[in-house]
Short mmCIF file of N, CA and C in Angstrom, two decimals:
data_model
loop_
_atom_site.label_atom_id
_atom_site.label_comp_id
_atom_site.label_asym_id
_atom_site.label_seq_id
_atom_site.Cartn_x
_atom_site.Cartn_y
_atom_site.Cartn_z
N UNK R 1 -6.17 11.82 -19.73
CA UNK R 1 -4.76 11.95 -19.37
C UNK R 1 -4.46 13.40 -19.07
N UNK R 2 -3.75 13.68 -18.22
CA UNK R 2 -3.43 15.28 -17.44
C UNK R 2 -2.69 15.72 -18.16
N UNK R 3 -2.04 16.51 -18.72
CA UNK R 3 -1.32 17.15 -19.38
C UNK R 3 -0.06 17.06 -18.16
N UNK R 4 1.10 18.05 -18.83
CA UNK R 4 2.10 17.90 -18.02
C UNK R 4 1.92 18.97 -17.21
N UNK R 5 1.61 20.14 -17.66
CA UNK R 5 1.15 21.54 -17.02
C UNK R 5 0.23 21.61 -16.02
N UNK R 6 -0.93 20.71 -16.61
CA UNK R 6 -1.65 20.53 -15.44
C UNK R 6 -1.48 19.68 -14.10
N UNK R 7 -0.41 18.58 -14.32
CA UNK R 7 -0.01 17.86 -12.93
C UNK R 7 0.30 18.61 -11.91
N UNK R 8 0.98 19.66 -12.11
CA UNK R 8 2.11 20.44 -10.83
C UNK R 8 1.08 20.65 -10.17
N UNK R 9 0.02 21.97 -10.72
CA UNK R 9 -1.00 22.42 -9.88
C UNK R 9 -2.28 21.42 -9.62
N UNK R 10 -2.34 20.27 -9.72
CA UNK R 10 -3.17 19.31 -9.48
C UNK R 10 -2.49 18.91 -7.93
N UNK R 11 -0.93 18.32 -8.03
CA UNK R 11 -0.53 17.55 -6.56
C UNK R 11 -0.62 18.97 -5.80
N UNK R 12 -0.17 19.73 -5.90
CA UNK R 12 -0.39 21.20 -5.28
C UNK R 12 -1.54 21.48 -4.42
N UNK R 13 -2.43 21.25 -5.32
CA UNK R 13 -3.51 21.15 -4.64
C UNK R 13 -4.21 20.26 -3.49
N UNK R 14 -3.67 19.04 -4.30
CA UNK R 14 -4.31 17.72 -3.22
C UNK R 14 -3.01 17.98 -2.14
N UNK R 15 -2.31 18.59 -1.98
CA UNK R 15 -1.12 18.61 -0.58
C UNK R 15 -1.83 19.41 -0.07
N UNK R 16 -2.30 20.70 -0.73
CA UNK R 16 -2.39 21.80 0.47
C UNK R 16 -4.47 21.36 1.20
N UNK R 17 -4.90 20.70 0.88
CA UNK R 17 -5.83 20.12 1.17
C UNK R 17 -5.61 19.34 2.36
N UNK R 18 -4.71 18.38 2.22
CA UNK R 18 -4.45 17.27 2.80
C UNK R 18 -3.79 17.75 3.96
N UNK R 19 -2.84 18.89 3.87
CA UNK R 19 -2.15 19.79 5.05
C UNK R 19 -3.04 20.31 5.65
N UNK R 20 -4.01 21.16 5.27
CA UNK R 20 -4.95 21.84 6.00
C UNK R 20 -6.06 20.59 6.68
N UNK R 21 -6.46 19.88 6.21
CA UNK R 21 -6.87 18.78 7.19
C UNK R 21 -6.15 17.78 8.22
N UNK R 22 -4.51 17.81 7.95
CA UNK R 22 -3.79 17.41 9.19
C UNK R 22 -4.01 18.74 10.42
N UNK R 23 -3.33 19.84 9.99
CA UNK R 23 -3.48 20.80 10.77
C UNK R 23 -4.51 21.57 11.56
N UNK R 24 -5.77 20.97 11.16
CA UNK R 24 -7.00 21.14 11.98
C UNK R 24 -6.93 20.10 12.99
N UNK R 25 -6.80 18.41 12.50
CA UNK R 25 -6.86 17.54 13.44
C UNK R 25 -5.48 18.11 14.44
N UNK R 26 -4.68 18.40 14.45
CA UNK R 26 -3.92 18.39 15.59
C UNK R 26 -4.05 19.77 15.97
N UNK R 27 -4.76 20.96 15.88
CA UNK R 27 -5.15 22.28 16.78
C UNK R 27 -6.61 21.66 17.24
N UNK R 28 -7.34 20.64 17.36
CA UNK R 28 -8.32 20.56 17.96
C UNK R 28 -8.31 20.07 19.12
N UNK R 29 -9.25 20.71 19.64
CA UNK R 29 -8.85 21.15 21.54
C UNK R 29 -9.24 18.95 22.16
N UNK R 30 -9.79 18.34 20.88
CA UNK R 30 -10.06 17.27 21.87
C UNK R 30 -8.67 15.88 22.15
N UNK R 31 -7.54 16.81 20.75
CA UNK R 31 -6.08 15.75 20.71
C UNK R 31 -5.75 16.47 22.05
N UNK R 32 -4.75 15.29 22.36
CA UNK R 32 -3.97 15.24 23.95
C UNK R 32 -2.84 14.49 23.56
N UNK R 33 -1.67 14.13 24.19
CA UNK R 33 -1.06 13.72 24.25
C UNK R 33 -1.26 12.38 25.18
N UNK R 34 -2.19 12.51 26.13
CA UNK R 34 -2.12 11.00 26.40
C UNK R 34 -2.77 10.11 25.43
N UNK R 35 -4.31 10.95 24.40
CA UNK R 35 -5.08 10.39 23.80
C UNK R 35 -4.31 9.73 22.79
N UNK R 36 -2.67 10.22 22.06
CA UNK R 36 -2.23 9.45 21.26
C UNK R 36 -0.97 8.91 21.43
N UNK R 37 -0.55 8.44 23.22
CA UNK R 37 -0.11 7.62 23.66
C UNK R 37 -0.75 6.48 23.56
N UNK R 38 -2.31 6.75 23.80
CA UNK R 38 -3.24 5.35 24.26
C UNK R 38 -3.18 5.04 22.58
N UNK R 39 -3.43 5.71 21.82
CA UNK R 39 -3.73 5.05 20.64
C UNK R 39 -2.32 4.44 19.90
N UNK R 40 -1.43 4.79 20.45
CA UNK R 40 -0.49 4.02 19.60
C UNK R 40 0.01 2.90 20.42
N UNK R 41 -0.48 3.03 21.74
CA UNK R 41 -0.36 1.35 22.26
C UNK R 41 -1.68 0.25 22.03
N UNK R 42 -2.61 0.88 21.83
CA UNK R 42 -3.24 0.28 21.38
C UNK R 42 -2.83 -0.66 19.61
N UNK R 43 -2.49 0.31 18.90
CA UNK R 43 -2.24 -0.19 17.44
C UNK R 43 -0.93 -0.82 17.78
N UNK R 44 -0.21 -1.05 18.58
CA UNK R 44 0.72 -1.71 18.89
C UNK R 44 0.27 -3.19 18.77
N UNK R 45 -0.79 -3.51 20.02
CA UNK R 45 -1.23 -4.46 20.81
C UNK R 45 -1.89 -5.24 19.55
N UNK R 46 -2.52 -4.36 18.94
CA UNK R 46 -3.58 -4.88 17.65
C UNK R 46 -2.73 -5.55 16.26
N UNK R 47 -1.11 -5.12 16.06
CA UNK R 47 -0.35 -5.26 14.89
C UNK R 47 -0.33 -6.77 14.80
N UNK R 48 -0.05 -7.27 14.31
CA UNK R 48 -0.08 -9.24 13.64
C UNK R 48 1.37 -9.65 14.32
N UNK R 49 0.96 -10.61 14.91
CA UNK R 49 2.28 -11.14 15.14
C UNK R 49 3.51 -11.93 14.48
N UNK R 50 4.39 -12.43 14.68
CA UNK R 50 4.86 -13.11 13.98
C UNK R 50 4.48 -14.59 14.08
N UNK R 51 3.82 -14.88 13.01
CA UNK R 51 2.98 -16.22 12.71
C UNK R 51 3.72 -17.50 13.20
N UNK R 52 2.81 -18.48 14.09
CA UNK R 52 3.63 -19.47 14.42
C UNK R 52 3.74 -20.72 13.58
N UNK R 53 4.14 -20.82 12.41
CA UNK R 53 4.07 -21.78 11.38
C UNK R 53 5.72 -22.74 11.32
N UNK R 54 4.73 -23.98 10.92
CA UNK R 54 5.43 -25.34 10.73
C UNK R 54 6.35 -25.35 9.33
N UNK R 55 7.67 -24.50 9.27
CA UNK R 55 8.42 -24.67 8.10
C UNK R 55 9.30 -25.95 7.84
N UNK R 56 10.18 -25.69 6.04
CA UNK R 56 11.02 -26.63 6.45
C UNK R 56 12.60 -25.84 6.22
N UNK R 57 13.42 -26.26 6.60
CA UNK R 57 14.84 -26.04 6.28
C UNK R 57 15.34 -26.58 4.92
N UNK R 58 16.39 -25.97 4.29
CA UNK R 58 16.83 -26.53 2.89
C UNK R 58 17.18 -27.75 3.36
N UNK R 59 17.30 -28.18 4.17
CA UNK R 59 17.88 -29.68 4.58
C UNK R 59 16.33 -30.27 4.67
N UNK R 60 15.29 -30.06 4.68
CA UNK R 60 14.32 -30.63 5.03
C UNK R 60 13.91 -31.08 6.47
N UNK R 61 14.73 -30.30 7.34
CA UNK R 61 14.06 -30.69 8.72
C UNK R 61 12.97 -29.44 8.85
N UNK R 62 12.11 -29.98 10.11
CA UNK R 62 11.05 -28.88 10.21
C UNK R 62 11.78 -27.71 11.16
N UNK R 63 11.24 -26.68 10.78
CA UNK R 63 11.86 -25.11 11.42
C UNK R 63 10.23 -24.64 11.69
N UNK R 64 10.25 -24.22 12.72
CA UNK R 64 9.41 -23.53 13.83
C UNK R 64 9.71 -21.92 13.44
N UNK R 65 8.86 -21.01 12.71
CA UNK R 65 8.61 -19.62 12.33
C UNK R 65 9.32 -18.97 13.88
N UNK R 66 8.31 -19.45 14.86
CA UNK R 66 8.00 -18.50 15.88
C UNK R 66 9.06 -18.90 17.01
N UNK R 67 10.14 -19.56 16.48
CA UNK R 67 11.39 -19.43 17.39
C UNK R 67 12.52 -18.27 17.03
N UNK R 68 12.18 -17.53 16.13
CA UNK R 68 12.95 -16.15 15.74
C UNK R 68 12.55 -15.56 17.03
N UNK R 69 11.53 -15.26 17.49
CA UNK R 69 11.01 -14.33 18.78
C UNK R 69 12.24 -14.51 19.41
N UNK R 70 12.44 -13.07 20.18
CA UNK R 70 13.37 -12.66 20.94
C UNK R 70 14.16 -11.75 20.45
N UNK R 71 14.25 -11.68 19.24
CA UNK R 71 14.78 -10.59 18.52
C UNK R 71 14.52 -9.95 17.23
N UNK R 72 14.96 -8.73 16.90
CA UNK R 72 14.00 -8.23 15.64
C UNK R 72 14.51 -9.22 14.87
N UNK R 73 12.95 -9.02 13.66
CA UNK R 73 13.15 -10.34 12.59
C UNK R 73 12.41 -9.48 11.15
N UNK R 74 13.40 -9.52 9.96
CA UNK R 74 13.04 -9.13 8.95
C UNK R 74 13.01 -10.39 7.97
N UNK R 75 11.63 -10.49 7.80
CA UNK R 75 10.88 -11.57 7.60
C UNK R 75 10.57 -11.33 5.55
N UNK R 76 10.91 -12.29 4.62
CA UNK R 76 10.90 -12.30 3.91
C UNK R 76 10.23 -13.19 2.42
N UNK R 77 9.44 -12.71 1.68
CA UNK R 77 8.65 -14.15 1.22
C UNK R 77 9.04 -13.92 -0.42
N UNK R 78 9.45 -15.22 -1.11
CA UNK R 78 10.35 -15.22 -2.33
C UNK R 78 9.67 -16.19 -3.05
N UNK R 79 10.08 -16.36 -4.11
CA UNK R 79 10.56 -17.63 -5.05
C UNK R 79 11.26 -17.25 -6.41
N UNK R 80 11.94 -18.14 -6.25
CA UNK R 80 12.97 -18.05 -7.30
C UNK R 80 12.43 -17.26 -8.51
N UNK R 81 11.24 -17.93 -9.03
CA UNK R 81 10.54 -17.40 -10.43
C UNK R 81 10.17 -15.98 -10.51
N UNK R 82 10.23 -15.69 -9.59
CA UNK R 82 9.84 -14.47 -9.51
C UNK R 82 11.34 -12.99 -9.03
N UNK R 83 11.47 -12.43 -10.60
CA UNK R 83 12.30 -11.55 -10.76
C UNK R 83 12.80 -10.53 -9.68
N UNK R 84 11.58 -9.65 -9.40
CA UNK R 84 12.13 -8.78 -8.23
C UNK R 84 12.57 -9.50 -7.26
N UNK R 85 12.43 -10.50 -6.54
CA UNK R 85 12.88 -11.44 -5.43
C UNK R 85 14.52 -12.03 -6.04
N UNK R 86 14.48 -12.23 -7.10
CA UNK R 86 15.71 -12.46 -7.60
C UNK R 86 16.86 -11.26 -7.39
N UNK R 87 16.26 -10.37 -7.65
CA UNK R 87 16.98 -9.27 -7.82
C UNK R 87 17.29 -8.43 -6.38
N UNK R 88 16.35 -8.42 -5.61
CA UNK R 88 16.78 -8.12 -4.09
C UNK R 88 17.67 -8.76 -3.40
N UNK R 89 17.71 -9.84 -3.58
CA UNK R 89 18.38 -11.38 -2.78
C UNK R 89 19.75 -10.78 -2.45
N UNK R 90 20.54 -10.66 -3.32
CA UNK R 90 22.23 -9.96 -3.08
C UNK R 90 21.92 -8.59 -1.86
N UNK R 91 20.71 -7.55 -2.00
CA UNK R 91 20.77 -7.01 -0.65
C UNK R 91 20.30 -7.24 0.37
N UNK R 92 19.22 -8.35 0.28
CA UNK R 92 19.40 -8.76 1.76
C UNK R 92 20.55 -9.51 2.35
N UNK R 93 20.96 -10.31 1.10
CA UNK R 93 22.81 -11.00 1.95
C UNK R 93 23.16 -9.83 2.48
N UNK R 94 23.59 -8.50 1.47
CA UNK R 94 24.32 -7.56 2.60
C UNK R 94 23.76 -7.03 3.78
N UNK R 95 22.49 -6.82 3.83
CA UNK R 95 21.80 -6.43 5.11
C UNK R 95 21.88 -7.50 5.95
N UNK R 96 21.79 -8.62 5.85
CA UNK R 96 22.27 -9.83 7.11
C UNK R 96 24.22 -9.42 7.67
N UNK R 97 24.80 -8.96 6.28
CA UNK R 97 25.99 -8.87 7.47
C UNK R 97 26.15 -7.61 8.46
N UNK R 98 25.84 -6.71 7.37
CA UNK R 98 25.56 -4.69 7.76
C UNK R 98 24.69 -5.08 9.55
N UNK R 99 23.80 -5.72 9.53
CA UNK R 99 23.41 -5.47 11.05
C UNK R 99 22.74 -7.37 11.16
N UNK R 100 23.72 -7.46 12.42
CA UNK R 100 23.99 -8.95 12.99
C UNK R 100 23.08 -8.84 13.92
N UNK R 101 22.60 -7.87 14.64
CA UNK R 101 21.47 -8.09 15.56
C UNK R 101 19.90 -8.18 15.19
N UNK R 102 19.92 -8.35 13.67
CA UNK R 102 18.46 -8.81 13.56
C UNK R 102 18.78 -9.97 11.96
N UNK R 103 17.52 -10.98 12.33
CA UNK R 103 17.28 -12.08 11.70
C UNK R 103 16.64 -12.00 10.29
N UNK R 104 17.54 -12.41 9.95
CA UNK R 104 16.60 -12.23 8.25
C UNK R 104 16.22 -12.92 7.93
N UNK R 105 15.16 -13.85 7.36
CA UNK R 105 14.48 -15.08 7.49
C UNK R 105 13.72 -15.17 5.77
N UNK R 106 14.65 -15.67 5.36
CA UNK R 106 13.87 -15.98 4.03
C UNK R 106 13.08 -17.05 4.02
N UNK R 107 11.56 -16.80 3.46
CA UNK R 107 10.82 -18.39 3.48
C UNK R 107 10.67 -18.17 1.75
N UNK R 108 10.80 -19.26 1.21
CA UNK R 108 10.57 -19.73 -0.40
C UNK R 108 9.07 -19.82 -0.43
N UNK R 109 8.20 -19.58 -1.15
CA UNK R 109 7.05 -20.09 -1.17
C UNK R 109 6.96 -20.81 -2.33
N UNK R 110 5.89 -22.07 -2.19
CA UNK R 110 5.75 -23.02 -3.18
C UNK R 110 6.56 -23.46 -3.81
N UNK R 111 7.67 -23.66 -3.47
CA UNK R 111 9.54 -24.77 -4.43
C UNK R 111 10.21 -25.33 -3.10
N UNK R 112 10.20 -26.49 -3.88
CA UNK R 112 10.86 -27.42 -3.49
C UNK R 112 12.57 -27.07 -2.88
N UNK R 113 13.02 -27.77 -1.71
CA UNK R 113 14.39 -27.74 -1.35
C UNK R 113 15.43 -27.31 -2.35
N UNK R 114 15.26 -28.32 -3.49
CA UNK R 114 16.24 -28.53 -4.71
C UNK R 114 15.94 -27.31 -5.55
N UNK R 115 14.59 -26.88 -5.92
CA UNK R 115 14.43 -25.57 -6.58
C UNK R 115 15.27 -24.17 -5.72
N UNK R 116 15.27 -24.39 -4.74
CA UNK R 116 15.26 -23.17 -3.70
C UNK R 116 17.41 -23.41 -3.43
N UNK R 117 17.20 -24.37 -3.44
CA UNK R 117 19.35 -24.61 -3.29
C UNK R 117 19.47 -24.75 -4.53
N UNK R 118 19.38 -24.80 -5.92
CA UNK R 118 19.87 -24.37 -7.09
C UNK R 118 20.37 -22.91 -7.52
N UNK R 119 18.89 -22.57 -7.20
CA UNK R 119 18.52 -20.76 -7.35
C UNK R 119 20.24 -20.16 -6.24
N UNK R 120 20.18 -20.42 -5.20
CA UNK R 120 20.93 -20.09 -3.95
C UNK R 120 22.25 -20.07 -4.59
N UNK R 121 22.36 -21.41 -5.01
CA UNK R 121 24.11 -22.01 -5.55
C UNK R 121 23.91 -21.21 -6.98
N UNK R 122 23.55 -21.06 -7.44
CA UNK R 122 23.27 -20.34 -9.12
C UNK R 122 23.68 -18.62 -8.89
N UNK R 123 23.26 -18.39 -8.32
CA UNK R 123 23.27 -17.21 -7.63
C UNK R 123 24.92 -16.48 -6.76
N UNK R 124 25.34 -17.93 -6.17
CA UNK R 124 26.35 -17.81 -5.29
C UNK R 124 25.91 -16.77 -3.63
N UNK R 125 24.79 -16.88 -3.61
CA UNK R 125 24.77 -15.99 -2.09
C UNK R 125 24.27 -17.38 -0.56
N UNK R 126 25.16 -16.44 0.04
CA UNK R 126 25.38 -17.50 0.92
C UNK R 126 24.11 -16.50 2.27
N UNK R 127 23.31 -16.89 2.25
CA UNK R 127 22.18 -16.68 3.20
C UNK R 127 21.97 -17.39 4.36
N UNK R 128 21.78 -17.09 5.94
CA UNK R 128 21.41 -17.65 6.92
C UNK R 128 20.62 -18.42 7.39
N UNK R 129 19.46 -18.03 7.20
CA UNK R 129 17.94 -18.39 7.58
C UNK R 129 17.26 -18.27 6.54
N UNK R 130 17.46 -19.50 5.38
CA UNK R 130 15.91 -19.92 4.51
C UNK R 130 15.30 -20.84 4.63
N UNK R 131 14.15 -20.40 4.94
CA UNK R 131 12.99 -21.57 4.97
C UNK R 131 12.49 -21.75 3.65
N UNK R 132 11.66 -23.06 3.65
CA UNK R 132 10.84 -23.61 2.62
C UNK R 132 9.17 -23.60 3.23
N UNK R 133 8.60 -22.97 2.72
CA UNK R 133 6.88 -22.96 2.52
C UNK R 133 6.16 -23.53 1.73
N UNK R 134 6.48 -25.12 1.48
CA UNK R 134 5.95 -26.08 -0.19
C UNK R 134 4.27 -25.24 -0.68
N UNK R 135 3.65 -25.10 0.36
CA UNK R 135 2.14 -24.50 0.17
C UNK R 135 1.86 -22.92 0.41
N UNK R 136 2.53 -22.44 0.67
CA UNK R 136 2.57 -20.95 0.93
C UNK R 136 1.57 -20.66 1.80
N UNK R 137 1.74 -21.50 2.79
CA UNK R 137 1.10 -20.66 3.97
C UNK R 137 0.98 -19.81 4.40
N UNK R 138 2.36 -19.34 4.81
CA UNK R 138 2.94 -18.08 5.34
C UNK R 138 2.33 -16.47 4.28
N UNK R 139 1.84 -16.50 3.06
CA UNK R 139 1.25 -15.62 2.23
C UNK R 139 0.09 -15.78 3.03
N UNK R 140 -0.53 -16.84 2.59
CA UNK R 140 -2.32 -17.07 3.39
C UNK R 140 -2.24 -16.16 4.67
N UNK R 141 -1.43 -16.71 5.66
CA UNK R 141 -1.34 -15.73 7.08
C UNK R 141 -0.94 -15.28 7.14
N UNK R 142 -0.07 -14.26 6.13
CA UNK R 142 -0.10 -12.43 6.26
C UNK R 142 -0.65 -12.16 5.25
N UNK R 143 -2.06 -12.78 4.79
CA UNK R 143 -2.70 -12.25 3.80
C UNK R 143 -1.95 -10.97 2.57
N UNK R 144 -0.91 -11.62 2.36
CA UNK R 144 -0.55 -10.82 0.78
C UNK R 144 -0.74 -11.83 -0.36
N UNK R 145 -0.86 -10.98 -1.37
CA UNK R 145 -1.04 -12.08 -2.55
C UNK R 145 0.22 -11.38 -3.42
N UNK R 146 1.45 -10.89 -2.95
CA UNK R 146 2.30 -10.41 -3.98
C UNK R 146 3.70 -11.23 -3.54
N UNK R 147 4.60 -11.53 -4.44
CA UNK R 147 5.89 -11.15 -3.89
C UNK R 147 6.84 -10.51 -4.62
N UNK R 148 7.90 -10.22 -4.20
CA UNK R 148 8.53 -10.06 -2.49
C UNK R 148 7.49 -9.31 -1.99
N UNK R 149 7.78 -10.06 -0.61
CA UNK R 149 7.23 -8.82 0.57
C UNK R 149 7.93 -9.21 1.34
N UNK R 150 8.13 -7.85 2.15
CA UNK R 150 9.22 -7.96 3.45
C UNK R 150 8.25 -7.46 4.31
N UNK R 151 7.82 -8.57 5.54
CA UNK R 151 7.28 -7.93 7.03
C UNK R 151 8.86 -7.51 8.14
N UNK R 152 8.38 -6.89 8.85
CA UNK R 152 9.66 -6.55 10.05
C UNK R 152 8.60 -6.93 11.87
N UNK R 153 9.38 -7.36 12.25
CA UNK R 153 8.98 -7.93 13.72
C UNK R 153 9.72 -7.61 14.66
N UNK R 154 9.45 -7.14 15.36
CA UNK R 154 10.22 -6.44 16.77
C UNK R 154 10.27 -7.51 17.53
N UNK R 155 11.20 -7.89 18.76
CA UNK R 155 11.62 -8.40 19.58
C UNK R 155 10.74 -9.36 20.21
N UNK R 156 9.59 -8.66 19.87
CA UNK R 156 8.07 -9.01 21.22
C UNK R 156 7.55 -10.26 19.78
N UNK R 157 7.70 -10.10 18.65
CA UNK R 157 7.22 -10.83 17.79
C UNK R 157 6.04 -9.85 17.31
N UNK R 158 5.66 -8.39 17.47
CA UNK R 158 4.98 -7.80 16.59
C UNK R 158 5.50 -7.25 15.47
N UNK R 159 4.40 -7.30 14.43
CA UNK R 159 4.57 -6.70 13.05
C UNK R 159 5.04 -5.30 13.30
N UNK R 160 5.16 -4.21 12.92
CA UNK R 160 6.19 -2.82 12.98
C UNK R 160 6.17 -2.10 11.76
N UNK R 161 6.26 -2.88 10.74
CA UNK R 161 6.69 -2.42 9.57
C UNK R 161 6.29 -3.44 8.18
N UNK R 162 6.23 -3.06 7.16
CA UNK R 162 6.07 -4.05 6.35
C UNK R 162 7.05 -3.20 4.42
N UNK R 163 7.18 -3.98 3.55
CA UNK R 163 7.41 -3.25 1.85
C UNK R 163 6.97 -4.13 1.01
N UNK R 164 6.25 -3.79 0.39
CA UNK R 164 5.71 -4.85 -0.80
C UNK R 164 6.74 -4.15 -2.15
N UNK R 165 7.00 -5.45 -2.85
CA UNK R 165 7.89 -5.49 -4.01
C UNK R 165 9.31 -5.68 -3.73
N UNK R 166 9.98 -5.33 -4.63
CA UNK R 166 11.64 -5.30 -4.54
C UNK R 166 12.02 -4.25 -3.35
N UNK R 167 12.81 -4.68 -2.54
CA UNK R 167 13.21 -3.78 -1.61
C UNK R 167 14.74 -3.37 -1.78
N UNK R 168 15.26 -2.35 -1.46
CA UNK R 168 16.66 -1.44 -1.66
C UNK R 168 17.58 -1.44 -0.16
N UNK R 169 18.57 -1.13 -0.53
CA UNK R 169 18.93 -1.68 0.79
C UNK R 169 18.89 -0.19 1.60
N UNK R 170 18.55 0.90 1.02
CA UNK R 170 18.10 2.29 1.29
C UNK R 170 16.90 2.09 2.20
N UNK R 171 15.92 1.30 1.40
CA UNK R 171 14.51 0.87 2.41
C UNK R 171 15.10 -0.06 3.77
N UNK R 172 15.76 -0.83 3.39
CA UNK R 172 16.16 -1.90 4.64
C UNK R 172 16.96 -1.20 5.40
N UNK R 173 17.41 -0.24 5.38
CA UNK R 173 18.37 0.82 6.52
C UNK R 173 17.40 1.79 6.43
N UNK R 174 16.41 2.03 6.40
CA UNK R 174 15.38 2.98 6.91
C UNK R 174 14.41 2.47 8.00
N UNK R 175 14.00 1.60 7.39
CA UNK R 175 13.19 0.87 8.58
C UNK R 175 13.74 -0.03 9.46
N UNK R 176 15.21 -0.50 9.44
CA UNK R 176 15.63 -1.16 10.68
C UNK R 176 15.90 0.08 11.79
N UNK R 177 16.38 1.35 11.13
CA UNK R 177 17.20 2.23 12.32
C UNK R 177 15.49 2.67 12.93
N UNK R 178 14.19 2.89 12.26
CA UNK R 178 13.17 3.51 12.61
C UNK R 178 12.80 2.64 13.51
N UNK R 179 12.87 0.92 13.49
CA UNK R 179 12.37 0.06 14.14
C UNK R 179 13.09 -1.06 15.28
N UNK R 180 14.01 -0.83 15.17
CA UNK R 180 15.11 -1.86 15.63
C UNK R 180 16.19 -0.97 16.19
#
């Protein structure tokens, strides 16, 4: 265990390391500016899309993931049992009203309709877009094994952004104005 004395000059160190190896890569004569145009359209092209999966609605009809496309989509994966997701829920209601031009898409993983509209009505938040995921697909194909996680999807239906854990509505107005 580090002492307290010794932390300061420990991160100190690993920054000015870590600075001096940014600052070589960008004085080296072989960066360009087109070279990291190409590369960030490239990591564009390469980011995950927004998954085209067979949901259901609290009503139990089927909902189509990949009809959000067309506009940004802050994409969200919950279940009730799980605390931090409990505890975010009231700011994403406010971030659905704070900015109307992007989709907030809650999917439940693994609970039932009735588990998922209890929690909702228990709660009192009145939310737009929740889906139901009975099998948690939607984890499998964005390979996380945590929740919450919030992915973000741009217009085109690429990934952009992602936050694992409880999110703030500080984080959700950081990365919509950076991305959206």
């Amino acid at each position: 265990m580090l002492t307290q004395s010794l932390r300061l000059p420990l991160i100190v160190a690993v920054s000015l390391v870590l600075m001096v190896g940014c600052n070589q890569a960008d004085n080296s004569e072989s960066s360009s500016t087109s070279q990291v145009l190409e590369a960030d359209k490239m990591a564009l092209q390469a980011a995950p899309s927004l998954p085209d999966l067979q949901l259901m609605t609290l009503e139990e009809r089927p909902a189509q993931l990949s009809s959000y496309m067309g506009v940004p989509v802050v994409l969200n994966l919950w279940a009730s049992w799980c605390p931090p997701c409990r505890r975010e829920m009231p700011v994403i209601e406010q971030a659905q009203t704070a900015f109307p031009d992007v989709s907030f898409v809650l999917v439940n993983q693994g609970e039932s309709a009735q588990q998922a509209k209890t929690f909702l009505q228990s709660e009192g938040l009145n939310l737009t877009d929740v889906l139901l995921d009975p099998s948690s697909e939607a984890m499998r194909e964005m390979r996380t094994g945590g929740l919450p996680t919030t992915f973000f999807f741009d217009a085109q239906g690429r990934m952009v952004d992602l936050h694992l854990g409880e999110i703030t509505m500080a984080d959700l107005k950081d990365k919509i104005s950076r991305h959206f």
